[in-house]
Coordinates of C-alpha atoms and ligand atoms in Angstrom, one line a residue:
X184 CA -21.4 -33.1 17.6
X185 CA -22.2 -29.6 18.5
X186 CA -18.7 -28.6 20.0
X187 CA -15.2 -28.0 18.1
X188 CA -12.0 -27.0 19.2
X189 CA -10.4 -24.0 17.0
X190 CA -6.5 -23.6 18.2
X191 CA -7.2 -22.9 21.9
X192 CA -10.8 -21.4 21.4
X193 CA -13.6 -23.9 22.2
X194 CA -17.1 -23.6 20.0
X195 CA -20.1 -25.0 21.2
X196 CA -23.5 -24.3 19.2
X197 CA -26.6 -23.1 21.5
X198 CA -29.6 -24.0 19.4
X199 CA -32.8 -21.6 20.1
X200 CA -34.3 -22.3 16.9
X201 CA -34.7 -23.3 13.7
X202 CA -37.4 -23.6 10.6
X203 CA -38.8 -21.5 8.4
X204 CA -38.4 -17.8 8.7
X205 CA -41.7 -17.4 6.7
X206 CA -39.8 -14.8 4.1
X207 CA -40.1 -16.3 0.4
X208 CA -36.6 -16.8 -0.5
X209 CA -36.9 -14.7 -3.8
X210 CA -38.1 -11.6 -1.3
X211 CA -35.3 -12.4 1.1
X212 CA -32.9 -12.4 -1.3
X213 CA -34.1 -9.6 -4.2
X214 CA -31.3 -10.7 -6.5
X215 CA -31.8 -14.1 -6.7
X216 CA -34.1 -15.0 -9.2
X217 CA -37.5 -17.9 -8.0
X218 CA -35.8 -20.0 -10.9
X219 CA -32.5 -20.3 -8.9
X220 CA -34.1 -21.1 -6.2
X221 CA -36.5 -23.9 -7.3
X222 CA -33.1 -25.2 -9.3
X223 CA -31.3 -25.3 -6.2
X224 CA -33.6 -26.8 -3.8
X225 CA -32.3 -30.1 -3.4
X226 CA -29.3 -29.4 -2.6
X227 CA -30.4 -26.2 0.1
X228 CA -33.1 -28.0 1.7
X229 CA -33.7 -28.8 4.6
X230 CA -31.5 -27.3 6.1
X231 CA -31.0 -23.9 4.3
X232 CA -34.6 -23.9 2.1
X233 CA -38.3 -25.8 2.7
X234 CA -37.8 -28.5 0.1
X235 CA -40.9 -26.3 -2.2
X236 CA -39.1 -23.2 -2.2
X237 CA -41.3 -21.0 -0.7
X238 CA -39.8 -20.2 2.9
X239 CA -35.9 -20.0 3.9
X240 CA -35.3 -22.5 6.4
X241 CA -33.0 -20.4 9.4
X242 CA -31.0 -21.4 12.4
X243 CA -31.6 -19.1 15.3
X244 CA -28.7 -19.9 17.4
X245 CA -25.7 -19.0 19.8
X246 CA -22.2 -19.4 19.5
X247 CA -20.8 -19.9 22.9
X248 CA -16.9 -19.5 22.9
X249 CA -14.3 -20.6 25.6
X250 CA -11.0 -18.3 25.5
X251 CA -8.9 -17.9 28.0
X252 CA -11.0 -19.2 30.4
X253 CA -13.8 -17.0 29.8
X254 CA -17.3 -18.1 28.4
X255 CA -18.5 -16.1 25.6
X256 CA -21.9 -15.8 23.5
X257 CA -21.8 -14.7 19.7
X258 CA -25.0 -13.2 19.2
X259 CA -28.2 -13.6 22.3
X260 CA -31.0 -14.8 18.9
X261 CA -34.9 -13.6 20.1
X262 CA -35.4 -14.0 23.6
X263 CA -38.4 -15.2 25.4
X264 CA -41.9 -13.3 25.6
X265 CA -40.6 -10.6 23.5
X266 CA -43.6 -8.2 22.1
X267 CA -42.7 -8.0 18.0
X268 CA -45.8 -6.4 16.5
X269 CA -44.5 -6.6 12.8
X270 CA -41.8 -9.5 13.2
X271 CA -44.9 -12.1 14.2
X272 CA -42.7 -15.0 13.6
X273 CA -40.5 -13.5 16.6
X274 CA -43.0 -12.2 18.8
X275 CA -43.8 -14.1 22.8
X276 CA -41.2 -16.7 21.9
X277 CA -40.9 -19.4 25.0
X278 CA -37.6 -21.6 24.0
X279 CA -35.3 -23.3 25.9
X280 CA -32.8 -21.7 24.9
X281 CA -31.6 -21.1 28.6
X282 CA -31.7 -24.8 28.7
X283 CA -29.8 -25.7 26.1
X284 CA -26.9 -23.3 26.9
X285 CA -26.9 -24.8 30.6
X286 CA -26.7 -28.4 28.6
X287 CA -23.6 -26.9 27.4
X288 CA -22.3 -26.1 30.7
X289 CA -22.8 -22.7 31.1
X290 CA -25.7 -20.7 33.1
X291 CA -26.1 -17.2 33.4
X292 CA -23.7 -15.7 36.0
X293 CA -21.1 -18.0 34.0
X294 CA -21.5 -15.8 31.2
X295 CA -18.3 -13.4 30.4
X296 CA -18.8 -11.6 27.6
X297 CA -21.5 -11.1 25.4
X298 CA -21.1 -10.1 22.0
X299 CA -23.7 -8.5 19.3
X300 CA -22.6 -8.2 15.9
X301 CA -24.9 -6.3 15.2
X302 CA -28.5 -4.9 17.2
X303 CA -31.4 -6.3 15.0
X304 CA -34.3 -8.3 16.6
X305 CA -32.8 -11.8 16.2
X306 CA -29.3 -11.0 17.5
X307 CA -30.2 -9.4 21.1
X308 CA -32.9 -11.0 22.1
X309 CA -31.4 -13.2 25.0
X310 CA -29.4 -9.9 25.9
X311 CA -32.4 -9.2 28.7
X312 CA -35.1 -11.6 30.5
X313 CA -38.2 -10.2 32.2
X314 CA -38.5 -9.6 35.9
X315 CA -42.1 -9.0 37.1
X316 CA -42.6 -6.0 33.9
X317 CA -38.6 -5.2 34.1
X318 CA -36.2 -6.4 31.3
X319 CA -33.0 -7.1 33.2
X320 CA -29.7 -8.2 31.9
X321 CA -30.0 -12.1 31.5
X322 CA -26.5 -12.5 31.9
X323 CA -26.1 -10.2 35.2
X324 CA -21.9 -10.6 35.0
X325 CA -21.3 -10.2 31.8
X326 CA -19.7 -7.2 29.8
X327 CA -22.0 -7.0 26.5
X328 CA -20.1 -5.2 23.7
X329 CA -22.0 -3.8 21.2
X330 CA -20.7 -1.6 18.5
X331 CA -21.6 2.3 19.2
X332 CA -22.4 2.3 15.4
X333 CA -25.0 0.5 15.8
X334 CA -26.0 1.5 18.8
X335 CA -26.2 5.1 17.6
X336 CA -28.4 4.0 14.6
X337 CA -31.2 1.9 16.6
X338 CA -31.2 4.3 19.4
X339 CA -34.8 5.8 18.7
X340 CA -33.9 9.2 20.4
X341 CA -31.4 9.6 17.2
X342 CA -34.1 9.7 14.8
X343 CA -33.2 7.5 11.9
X344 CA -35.6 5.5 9.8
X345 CA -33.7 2.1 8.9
X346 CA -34.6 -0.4 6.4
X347 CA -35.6 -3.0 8.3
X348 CA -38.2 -0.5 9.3
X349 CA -40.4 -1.2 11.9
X350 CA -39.1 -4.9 12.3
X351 CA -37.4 -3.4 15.2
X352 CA -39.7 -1.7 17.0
X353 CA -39.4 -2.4 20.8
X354 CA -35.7 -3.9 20.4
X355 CA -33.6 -1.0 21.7
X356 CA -35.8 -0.7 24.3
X357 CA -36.3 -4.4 25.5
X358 CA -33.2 -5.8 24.6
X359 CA -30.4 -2.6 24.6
X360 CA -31.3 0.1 26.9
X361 CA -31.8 -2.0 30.3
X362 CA -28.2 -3.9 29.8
X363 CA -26.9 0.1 29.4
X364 CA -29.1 1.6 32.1
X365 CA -27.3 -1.3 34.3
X366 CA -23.8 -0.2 33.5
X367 CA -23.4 -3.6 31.6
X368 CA -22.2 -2.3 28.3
X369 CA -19.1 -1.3 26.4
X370 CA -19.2 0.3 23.2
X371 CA -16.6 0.0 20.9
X372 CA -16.0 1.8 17.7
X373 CA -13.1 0.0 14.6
X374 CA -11.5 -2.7 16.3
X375 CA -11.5 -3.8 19.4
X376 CA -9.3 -6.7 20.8
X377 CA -10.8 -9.1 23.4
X378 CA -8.2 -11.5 24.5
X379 CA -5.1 -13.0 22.2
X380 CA -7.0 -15.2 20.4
X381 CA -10.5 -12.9 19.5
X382 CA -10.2 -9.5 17.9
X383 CA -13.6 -7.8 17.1
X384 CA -13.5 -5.5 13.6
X385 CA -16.1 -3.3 12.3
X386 CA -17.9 -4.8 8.9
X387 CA -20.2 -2.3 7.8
X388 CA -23.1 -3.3 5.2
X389 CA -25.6 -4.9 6.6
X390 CA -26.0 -2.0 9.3
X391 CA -24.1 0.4 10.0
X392 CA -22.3 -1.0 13.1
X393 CA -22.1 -4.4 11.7
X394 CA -19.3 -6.6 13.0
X395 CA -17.2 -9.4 12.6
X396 CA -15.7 -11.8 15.0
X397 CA -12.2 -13.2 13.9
X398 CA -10.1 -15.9 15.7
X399 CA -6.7 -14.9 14.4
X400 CA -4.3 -16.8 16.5
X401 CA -2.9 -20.5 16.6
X402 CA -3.3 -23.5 13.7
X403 CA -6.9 -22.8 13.2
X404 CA -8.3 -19.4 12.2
X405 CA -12.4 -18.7 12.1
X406 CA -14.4 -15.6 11.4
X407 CA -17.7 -15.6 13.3
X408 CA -19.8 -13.2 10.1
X409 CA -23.0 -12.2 11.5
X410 CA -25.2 -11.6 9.1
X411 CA -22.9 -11.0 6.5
X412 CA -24.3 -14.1 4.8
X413 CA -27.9 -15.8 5.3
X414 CA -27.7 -18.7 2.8
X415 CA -25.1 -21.0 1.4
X416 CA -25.7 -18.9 -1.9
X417 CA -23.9 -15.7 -1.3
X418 CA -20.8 -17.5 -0.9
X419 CA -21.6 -18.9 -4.4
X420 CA -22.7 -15.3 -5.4
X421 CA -21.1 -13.1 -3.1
X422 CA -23.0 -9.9 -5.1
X423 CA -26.4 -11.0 -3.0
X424 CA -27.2 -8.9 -0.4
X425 CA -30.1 -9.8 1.8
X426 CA -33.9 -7.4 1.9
X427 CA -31.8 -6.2 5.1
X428 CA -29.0 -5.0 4.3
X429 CA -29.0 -0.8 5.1
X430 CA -26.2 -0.5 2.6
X431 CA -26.6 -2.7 0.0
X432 CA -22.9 -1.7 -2.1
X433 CA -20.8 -1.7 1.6
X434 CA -22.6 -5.0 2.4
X435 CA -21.4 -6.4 -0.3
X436 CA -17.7 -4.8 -0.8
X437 CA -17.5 -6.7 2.8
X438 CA -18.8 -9.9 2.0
X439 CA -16.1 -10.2 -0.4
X440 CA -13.5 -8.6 1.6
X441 CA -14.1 -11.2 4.1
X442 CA -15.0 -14.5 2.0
X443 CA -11.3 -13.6 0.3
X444 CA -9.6 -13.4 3.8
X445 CA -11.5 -16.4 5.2
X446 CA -10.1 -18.6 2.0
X447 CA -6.9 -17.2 1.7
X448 CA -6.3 -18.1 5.4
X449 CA -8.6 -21.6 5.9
X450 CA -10.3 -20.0 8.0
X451 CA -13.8 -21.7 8.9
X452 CA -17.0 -19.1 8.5
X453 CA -19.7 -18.9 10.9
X454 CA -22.4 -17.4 9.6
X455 CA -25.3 -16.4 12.5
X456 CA -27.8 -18.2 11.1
X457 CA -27.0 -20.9 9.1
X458 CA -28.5 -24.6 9.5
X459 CA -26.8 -28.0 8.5
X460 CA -23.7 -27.9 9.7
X461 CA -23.6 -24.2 10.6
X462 CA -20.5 -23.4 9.4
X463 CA -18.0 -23.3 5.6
X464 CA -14.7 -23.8 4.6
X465 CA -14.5 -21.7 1.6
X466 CA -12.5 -21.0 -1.3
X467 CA -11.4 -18.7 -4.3
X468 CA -13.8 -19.7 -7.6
X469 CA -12.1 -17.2 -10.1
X470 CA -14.2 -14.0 -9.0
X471 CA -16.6 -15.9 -6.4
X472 CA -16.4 -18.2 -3.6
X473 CA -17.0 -21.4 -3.2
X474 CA -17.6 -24.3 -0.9
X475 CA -14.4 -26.5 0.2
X476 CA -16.0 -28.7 2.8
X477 CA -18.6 -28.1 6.5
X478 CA -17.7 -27.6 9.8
X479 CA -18.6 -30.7 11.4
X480 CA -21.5 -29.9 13.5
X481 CA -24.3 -32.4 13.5
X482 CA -27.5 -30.5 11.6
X483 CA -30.6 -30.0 13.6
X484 CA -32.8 -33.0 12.4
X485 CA -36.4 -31.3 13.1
X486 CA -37.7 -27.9 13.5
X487 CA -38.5 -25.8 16.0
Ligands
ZN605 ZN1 -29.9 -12.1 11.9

């Protein structure tokens, strides 16, 4: 299965990819020890962890939304033909990503909204396609919101030297500047509510515009987290911050923030990257998290 029905908000998963990352988990994940991870393996891999321990396994993926009657995407992954000098494992991808979101019923123009959480490499990749030597909007009707934190931080002109480093070179330019140039986006700042079952919230940590995406109306309540969370473990250890994260104590105050309001309300979390079954039902574990049950997704079987 690889589409659920949330209270009136469809979810279908749009795979792009998913394998190893080729990051050691123990660099990933700085706080978490090789021992864990060893210890843990059988229980993380596939899906989450190679079964030696020695790459995180990651889902590159889309989460296309219906509300309302309008088609959303969560989060546009790497794109195609992208030039990534220090992200090799990113750079001239040729997916079908395209393909697999038309499987789901949706092509381009049908596209409403597009939402980044946040504006790192795997998140806006599919925001732009290449024309001749253009990048144009893939999704030529859509309104892409993008939060002007971020936007603001990764906009080269500003000056700022993030983390992630040069991970991002060429993003802003390939994948954020052409959907602005063409009038596309819409740059929202706190909270922004899309329609009456989707609000948008700022979630700092991770970047500075981080963001979450929270389906707060009806029987069944979701929060789609970004990157928020990478690996089953932080919910287990809600403390552990990804290599990423720009802001390592706000990245973590939001985690649990979150993790708290996604148990205390049943609401399922969907984190951006996450294999098996791509999203968790969580719940309190006296000053942690942990897991209640799986969203029922079917996991992606092989790689690539
Ligand atoms: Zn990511």
């Amino acid at each position: 299965m690889d589409r659920i029905e949330l209270g009136n908000v469809t979810v279908t998963r749009v795979r792009e990819y998913f394998g190893p990352v080729d990051i050691a988990p123990e660099t990933f994940f700085p706080d978490v020890p090789k021992e864990v991870w060893d210890k843990s393996s059988p229980w993380l891999a596939p899906h989450f962890l190679d079964s030696g321990a020695t790459t995180v396994n990651s889902a590159i993926q889309t989460w296309l939304l219906r509300s309302e009657g309008r088609n959303i995407l969560v989060d546009t992954g790497v794109g195609n033909h992208k030039e990534r000098p220090y992200s090799p494992v990113w750079s001239h991808l040729d997916t079908g990503f395209l393909a697999n979101l038309s499987r789901a019923g949706v092509e381009p123009e049908d596209v409403d909204l597009v939402i980044n959480t946040h504006l790192h490499v795997d998140h806006v990749g599919w925001n732009t396609r290449l024309d001749g030597r253009n990048w144009i909007p893939t999704f030529p009707n859509a309104t892409y919101l993008m939060p002007k934190d971020d936007f603001d931080f990764w906009n080269p002109e500003n000056g700022h030297t993030p983390l992630l480093g040069r991970g991002n070179q060429n993003v802003f330019e390939d994948s954020v500047a052409p959907v602005h140039r063409a009038g596309r986006t819409l740059l929202w700042e706190g909270s922004h509510r899309i329609d009456a079952n989707l609000r948008l919230d700022a979630a700092p940590g991770h970047t500075p515009g981080s963001s979450v995406l929270t389906l707060d109306r009806g029987p069944d309540r979701a929060v789609f987290v970004g990157d928020l969370l990478h690996s089953p473990v932080q919910i287990l250890a809600p403390d552990h911050n990804s290599c990423f994260c720009e802001d390592p104590a706000a990245a973590r105050a939001t985690r649990r923030r979150l993790l708290g309001w996604a148990a205390d309300h049943n609401a399922l979390v969907f984190p951006a990257h996450l294999g098996g079954h791509g999203a968790a039902e969580v719940t309190r574990d006296a000053d942690k998290f942990a897991i209640k049950g799986w969203a029922p997704f079917t996991p992606y079987t092989e790689q690539r």
